[in-house]
Coordinates of C-alpha atoms and ligand atoms in Angstrom, one line a residue:
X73 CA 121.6 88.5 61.6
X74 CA 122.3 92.0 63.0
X75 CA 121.8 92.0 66.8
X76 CA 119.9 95.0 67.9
X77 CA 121.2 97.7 70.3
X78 CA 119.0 98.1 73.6
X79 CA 117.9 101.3 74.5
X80 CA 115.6 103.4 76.8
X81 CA 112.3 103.1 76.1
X82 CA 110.4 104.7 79.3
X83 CA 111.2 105.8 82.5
X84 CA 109.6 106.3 85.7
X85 CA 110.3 108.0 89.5
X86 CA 108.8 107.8 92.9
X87 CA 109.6 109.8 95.9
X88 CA 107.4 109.2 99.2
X89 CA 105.4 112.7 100.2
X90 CA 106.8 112.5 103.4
X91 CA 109.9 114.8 103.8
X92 CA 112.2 115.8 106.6
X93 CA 114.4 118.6 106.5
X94 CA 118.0 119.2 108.1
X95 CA 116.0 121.6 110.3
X96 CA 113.8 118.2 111.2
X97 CA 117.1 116.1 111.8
X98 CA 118.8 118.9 114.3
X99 CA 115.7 118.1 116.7
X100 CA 116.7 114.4 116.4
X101 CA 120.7 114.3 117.0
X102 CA 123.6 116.9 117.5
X103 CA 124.2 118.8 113.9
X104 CA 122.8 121.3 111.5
X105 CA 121.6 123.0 108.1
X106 CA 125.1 124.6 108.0
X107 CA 126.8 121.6 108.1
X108 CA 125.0 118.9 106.5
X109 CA 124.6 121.4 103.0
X110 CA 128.1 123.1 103.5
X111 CA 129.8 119.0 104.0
X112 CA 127.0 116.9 101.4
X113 CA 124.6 119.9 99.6
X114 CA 121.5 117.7 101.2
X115 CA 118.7 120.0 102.4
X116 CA 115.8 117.8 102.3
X117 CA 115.5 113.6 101.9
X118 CA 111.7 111.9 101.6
X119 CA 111.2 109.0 103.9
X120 CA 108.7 105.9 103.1
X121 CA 105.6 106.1 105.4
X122 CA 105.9 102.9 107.9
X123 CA 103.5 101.0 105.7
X124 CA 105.4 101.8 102.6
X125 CA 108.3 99.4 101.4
X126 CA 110.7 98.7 98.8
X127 CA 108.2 96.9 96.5
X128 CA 105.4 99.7 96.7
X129 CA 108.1 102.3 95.7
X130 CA 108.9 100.3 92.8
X131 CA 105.8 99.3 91.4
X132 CA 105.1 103.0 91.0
X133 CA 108.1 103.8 89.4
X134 CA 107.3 100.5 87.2
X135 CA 103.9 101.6 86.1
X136 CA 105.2 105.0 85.0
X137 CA 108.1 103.4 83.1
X138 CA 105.8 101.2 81.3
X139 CA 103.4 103.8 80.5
X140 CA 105.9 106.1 79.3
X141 CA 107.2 103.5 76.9
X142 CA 103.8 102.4 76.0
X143 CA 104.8 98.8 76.5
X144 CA 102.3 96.3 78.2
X145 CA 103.6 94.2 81.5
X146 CA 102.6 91.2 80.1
X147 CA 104.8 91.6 77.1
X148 CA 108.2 92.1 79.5
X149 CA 110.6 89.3 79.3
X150 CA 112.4 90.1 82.3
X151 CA 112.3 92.3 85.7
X152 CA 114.9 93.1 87.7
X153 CA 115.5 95.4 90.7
X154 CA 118.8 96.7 91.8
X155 CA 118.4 96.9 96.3
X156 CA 119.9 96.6 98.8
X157 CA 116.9 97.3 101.0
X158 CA 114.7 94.0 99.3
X159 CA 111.4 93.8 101.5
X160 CA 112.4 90.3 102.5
X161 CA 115.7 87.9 102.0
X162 CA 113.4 86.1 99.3
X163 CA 111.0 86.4 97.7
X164 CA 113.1 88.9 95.5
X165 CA 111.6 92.3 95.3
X166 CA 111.5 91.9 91.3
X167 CA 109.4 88.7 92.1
X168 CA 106.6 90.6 94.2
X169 CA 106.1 93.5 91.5
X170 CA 106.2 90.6 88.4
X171 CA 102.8 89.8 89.9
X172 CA 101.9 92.9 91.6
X173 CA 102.2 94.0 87.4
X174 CA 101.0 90.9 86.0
X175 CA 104.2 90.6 83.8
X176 CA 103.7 86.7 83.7
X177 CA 105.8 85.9 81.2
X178 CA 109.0 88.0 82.1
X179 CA 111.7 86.5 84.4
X180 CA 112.5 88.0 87.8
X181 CA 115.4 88.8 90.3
X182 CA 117.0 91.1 92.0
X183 CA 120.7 92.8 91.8
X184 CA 122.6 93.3 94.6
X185 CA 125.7 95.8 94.6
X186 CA 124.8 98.7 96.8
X187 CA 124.7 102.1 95.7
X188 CA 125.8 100.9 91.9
X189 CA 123.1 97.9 91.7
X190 CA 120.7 100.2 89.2
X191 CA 123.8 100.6 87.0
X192 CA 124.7 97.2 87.2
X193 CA 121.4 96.0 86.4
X194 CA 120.9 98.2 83.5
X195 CA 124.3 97.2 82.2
X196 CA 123.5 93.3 82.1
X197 CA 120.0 93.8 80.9
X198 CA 120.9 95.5 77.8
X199 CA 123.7 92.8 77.1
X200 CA 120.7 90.6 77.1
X201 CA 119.2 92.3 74.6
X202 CA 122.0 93.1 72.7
X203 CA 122.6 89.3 72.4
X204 CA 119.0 88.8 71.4
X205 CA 118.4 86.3 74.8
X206 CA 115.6 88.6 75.3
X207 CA 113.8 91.7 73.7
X208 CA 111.9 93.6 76.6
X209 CA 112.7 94.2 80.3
X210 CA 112.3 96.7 83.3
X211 CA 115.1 97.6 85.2
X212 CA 114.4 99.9 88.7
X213 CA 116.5 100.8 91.5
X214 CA 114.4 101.0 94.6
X215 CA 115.4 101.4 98.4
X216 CA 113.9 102.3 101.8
X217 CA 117.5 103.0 103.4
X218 CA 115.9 105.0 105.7
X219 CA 115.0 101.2 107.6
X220 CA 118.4 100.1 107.7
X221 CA 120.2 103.5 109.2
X222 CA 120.7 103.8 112.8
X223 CA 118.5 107.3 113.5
X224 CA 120.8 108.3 116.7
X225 CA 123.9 107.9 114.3
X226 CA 124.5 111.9 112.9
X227 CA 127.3 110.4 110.6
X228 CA 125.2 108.5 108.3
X229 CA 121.3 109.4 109.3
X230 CA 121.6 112.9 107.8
X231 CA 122.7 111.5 104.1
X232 CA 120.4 109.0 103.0
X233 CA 116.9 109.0 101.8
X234 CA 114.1 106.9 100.0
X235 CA 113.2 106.6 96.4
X236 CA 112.8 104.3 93.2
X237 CA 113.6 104.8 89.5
X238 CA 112.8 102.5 86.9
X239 CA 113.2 102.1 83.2
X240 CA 112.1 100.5 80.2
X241 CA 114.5 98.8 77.8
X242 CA 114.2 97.5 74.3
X243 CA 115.6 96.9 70.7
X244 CA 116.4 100.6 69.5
X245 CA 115.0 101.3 66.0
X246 CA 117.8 103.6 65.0
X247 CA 121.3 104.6 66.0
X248 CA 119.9 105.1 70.1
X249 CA 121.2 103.2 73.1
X250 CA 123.6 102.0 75.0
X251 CA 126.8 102.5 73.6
X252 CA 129.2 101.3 76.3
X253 CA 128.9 99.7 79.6
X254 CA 131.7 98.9 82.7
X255 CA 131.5 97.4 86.1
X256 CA 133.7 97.0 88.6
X257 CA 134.5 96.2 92.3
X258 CA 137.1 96.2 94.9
X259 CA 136.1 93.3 97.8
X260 CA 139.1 94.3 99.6
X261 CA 137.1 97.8 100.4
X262 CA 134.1 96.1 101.7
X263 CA 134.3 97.0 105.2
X264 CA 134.0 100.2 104.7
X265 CA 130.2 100.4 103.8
X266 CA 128.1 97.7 105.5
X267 CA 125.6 96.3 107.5
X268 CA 127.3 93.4 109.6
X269 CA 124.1 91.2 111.0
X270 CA 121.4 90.0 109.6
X271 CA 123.3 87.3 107.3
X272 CA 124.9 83.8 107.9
X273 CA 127.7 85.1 108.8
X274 CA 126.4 87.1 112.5
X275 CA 122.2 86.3 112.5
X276 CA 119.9 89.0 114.1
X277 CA 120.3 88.4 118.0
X278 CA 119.4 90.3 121.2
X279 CA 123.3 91.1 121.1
X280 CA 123.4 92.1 117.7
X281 CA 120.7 94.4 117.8
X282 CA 121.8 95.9 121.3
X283 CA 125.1 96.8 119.4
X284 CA 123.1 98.0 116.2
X285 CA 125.2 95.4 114.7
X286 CA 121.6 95.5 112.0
X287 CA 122.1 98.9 111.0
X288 CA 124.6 100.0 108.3
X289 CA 127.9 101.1 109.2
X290 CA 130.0 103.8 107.0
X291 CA 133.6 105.0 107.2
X292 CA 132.6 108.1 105.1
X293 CA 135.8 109.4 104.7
X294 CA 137.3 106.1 103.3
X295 CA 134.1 106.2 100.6
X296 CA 134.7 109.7 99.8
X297 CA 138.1 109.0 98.6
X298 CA 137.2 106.0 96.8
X299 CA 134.3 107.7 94.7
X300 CA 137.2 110.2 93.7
X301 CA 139.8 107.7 93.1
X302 CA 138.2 105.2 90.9
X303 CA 135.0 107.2 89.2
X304 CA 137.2 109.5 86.9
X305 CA 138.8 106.9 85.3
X306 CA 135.8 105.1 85.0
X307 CA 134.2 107.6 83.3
X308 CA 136.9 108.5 80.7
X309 CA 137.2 104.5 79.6
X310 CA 133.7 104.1 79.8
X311 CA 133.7 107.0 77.1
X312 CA 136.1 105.8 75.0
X313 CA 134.4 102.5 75.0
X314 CA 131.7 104.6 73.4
X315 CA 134.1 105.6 70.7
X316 CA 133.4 109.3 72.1
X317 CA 135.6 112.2 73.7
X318 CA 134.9 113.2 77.0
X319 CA 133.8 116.7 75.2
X320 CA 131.1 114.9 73.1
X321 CA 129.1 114.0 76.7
X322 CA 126.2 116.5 76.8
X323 CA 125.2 115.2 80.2
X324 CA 126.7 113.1 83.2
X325 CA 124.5 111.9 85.6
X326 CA 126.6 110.5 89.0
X327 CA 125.4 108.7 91.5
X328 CA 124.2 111.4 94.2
X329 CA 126.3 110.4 97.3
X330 CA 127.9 113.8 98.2
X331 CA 127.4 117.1 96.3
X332 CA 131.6 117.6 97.2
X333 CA 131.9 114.1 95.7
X334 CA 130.6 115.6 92.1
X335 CA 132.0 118.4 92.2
X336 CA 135.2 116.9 92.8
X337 CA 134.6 114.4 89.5
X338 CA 133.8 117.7 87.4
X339 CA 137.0 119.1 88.2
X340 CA 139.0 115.9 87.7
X341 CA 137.2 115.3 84.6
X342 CA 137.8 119.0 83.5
X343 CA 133.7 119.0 82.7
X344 CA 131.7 121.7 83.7
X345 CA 129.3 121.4 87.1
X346 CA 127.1 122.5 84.6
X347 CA 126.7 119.5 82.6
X348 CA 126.3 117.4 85.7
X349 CA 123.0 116.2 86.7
X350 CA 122.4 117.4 90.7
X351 CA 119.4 116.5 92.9
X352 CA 121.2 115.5 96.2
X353 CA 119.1 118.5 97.8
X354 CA 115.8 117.2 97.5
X355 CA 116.4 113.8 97.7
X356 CA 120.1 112.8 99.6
X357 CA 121.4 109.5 98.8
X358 CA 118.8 107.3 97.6
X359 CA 121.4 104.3 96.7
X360 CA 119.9 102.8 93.6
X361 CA 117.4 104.7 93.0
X362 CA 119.6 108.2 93.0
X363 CA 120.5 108.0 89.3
X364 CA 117.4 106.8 87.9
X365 CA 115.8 109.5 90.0
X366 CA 117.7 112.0 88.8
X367 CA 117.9 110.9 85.1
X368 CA 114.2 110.8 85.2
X369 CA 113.9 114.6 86.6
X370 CA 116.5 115.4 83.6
X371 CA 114.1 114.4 81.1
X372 CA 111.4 115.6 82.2
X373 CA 112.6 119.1 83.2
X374 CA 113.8 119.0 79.5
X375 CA 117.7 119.0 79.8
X376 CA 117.5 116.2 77.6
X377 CA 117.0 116.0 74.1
X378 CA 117.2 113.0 71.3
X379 CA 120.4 112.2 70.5
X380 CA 122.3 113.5 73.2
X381 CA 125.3 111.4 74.6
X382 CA 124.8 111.0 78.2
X383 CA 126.9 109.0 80.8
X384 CA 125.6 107.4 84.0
X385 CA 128.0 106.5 86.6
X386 CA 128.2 104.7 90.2
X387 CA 129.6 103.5 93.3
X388 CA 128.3 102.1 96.6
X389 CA 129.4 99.8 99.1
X390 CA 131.2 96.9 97.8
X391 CA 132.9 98.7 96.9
X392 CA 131.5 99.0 94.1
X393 CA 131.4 101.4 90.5
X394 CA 129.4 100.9 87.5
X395 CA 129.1 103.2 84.2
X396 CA 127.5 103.2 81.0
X397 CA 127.5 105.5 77.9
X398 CA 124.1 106.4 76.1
X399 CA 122.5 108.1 72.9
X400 CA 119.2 109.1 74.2
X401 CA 116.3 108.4 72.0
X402 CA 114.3 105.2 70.9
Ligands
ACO1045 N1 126.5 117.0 112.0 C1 127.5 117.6 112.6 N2 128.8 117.1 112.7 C2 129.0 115.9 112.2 C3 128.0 115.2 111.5 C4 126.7 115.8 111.4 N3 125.7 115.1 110.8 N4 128.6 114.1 111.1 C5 129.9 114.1 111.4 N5 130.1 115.2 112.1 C6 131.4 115.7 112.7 C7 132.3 114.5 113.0 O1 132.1 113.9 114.2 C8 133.7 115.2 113.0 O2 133.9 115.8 114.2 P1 135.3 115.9 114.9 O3 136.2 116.7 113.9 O4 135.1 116.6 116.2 O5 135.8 114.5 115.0 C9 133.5 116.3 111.9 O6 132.1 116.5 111.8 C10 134.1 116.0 110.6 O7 133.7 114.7 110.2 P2 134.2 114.0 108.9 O8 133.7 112.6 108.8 O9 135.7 114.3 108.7 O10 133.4 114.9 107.8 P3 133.6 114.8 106.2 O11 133.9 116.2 105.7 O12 134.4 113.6 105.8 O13 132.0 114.5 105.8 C11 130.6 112.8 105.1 C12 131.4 113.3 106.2 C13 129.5 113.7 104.7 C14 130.0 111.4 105.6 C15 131.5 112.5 103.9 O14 132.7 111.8 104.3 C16 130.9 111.7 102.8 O15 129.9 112.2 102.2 N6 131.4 110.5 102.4 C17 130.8 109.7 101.4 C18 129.6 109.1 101.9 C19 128.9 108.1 100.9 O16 129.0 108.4 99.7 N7 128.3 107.1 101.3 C20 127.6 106.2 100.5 C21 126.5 105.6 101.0 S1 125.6 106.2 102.3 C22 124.9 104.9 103.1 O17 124.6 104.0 102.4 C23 124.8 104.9 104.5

C-alpha cells in the first residue's frame, strides 16, 4: 500500500478589529514609533476585545479553513491547537472548538511549545496522515498574548499581539505536500522566555501577582541571538530533507518575532528579503498564530501559486524551533 502525502487543503485567519498603534502605546509607558519600527518593524498589533479569547479566535480561523477546503467538521479525524495562551489549564482549547464546530468524530488536544507550537502541530499531524493513522485534521495556532503581558513592561508590551491561523490537512492527490518536517528544542534556554507562576511549580498568590510573577518574562536579547543562531541551519537541513537547494525555495515564511530577526536569516541564508514573507507591521508577534497568519495573507494576496516550494520556520520560548518544507497545492 502506498501511504499518502498530507498536504494543505484550506486555510483560514483572524485578527481582532481592535488595533493599537505605537503612537497608542507611547501614551501608556516610556518609548516610541521611532524605536519600536527602527528596533522590531512593528507599527500596529490587534488586541482581543475583553470578551474575546483564544477559543473565539480560533473557531473563526477554523470555519474559514474548513470552508476553504470544502471539507465538513464532522468528517475531521482530529483537531489540534498550537497555544500557549489556552482559555483554561483544561479543557484544551482544541476540545472547546471540537464542539463549538460539531467535529464529533475527530480527536482533540492542544500543543504546547511557544512561539513554534503551530509548526510543531502541523509537523506531527501530517506524520499522522502520512502513516495513514488518520486522513483529515485541523491544525490552528491561536493566542491572546496580549492577557499574559505585563502592560507597564515597555520591553515586551510593544512586541506582541493577538491572532489565529488555522489549516486544513489531508491526503494530497498529486505530488503536493509536505515534503520535509524538523523540530527541535533547547531546555537549557528556557529561562529566557517564560511566565513563572501560574503552574505547580509557584501557584497564583497575592505575592505572585504583586511581583507579576503571572506575566511573561523575556530576556530579548538572549532570544534574538538564539533565533539567529539555530534558524539558519534549521532551515538549510530542513531543505535538504526536502531533497531541494536552498535556491529551489520560492517562499520562506518565518516566524514574525523581530523584522531585524528576518532580515538577519535572509542574509545568513544568502536569500533575498524579497522572498520572505513579512507582516510584523500589522500584526507584531502573534506566537502561533504569526505564520499561519502570514502564510494565509500570502495566498490570498497571491504570492503563491501551485507548485511552489515554500518553507515555514519557528522559534519561541522553550526554546524552541520547528520547520517544515512544502509543495503548495492539493
Ligand atoms: N521603548 C524604548 N526603549 C526601550 C524599549 C521600548 N519599548 N524597550 C527597551 N528599551 C530600551 C532598553 O531599556 C535599553 O535602554 P538602555 O540602553 O538605557 O539600557 C535600550 O532600549 C536597548 O534595549 P535592548 O534590549 O538592548 O534592545 P534590542 O535592540 O535588543 O531590542 C528587542 C529589544 C526588540 C526585545 C529585541 O531584543 C528582540 O526583538 N528580541 C527578540 C524578541 C522575541 O523574539 N521574543 C519572542 C517572543 S515575545 C513574547 O512572547 C513576549
Amino acid at each position: 500500500m502506498t501511504l499518502p502525502r498530507a498536504t494543505i487543503l484550506g486555510l483560514g485567519a483572524y485578527a481582532p478589529p481592535q488595533v493599537l498603534t505605537n503612537e497608542d502605546l507611547a501614551r501608556m509607558v516610556d518609548t516610541s514609533d521611532e524605536w519600536i519600527t527602527k528596533r522590531t518593524g512593528i507599527k500596529r498589533r490587534h488586541i482581543a476585545g475583553p470578551d474575546q479569547t483564544t477559543s473565539d479566535l480560533a473557531l473563526i480561523a477554523a470555519q474559514q479553513a474548513l470552508e476553504a477546503a470544502r471539507v465538513r467538521a464532522q468528517d475531521l479525524d482530529l483537531v489540534v491547537v498550537g497555544t500557549a495562551t489556552p482559555d483554561m489549564f483544561f479543557p484544551a482549547t482544541a476540545c472547546l472548538i471540537q464542539d463549538r464546530l460539531g467535529a464529533s468524530r475527530a480527536g482533540a488536544f492542544d500543543l504546547l511549545a511557544a512561539c513554534s507550537s503551530f509548526v510543531y502541530a502541523l509537523i506531527c499531524t501530517s506524520q499522522l496522515i502520512a502513516a495513514g493513522a488518520i486522513r483529515t485534521a485541523l491544525v490552528v495556532g491561536a493566542e491572546t498574548l496580549s492577557r499574559l503581558i505585563d502592560w507597564d513592561d515597555r520591553r515586551t508590551c510593544v512586541l506582541i499581539g493577538d491572532g489565529a491561523g488555522a489549516a486544513v490537512l489531508g491526503p494530497s492527490t498529486g505530488a503536493f505536500g509536505m515534503y520535509g518536517g524538523l523540530v527541535g528544542a533547547d531546555g537549557s534556554a528556557g529561562d529566557v522566555l517564560k511566565v513563572p507562576a501560574g503552574g505547580s511549580r509557584m501557584p497564583i498568590t497575592v505575592d505572585a501577582i504583586e511581583r507579576k510573577l503571572h506575566r511573561a518574562y523575556m530576556d530579548g536579547q538572549a532570544v534574538f541571538k538564539l533565533a539567529v543562531r539555530t534558524i539558519p541551519g534549521l532551515i538549510h537541513k530542513t531543505v535538504a530533507q526536502a531533497g531541494w537547494t536552498m535556491d529551489q525555495v520560492n517562499l520562506i515564511v518565518p516566524h514574525q518575532a523581530n523584522l531585524r530577526i528576518i532580515e538577519a536569516l535572509a542574509s545568513q541564508l544568502d536569500v533575498p528579503l524579497e522572498r520572505f514573507v513579512v507582516n510584523i507591521q500589522e500584526y507584531g508577534n502573534t506566537s502561533a498564530a504569526s505564520i499561519p497568519l502570514a502564510l494565509y495573507e500570502a495566498v490570498q494576496s497571491g504570492r503563491v501559486h501551485e507548485g511552489d516550494r515554500i518553507v515555514l520556520a519557528a522559534f519561541g520560548g522553550g526554546f524552541t524551533y520547528a520547520a517544515c518544507a512544502w509543495v503548495w497545492g492539493s
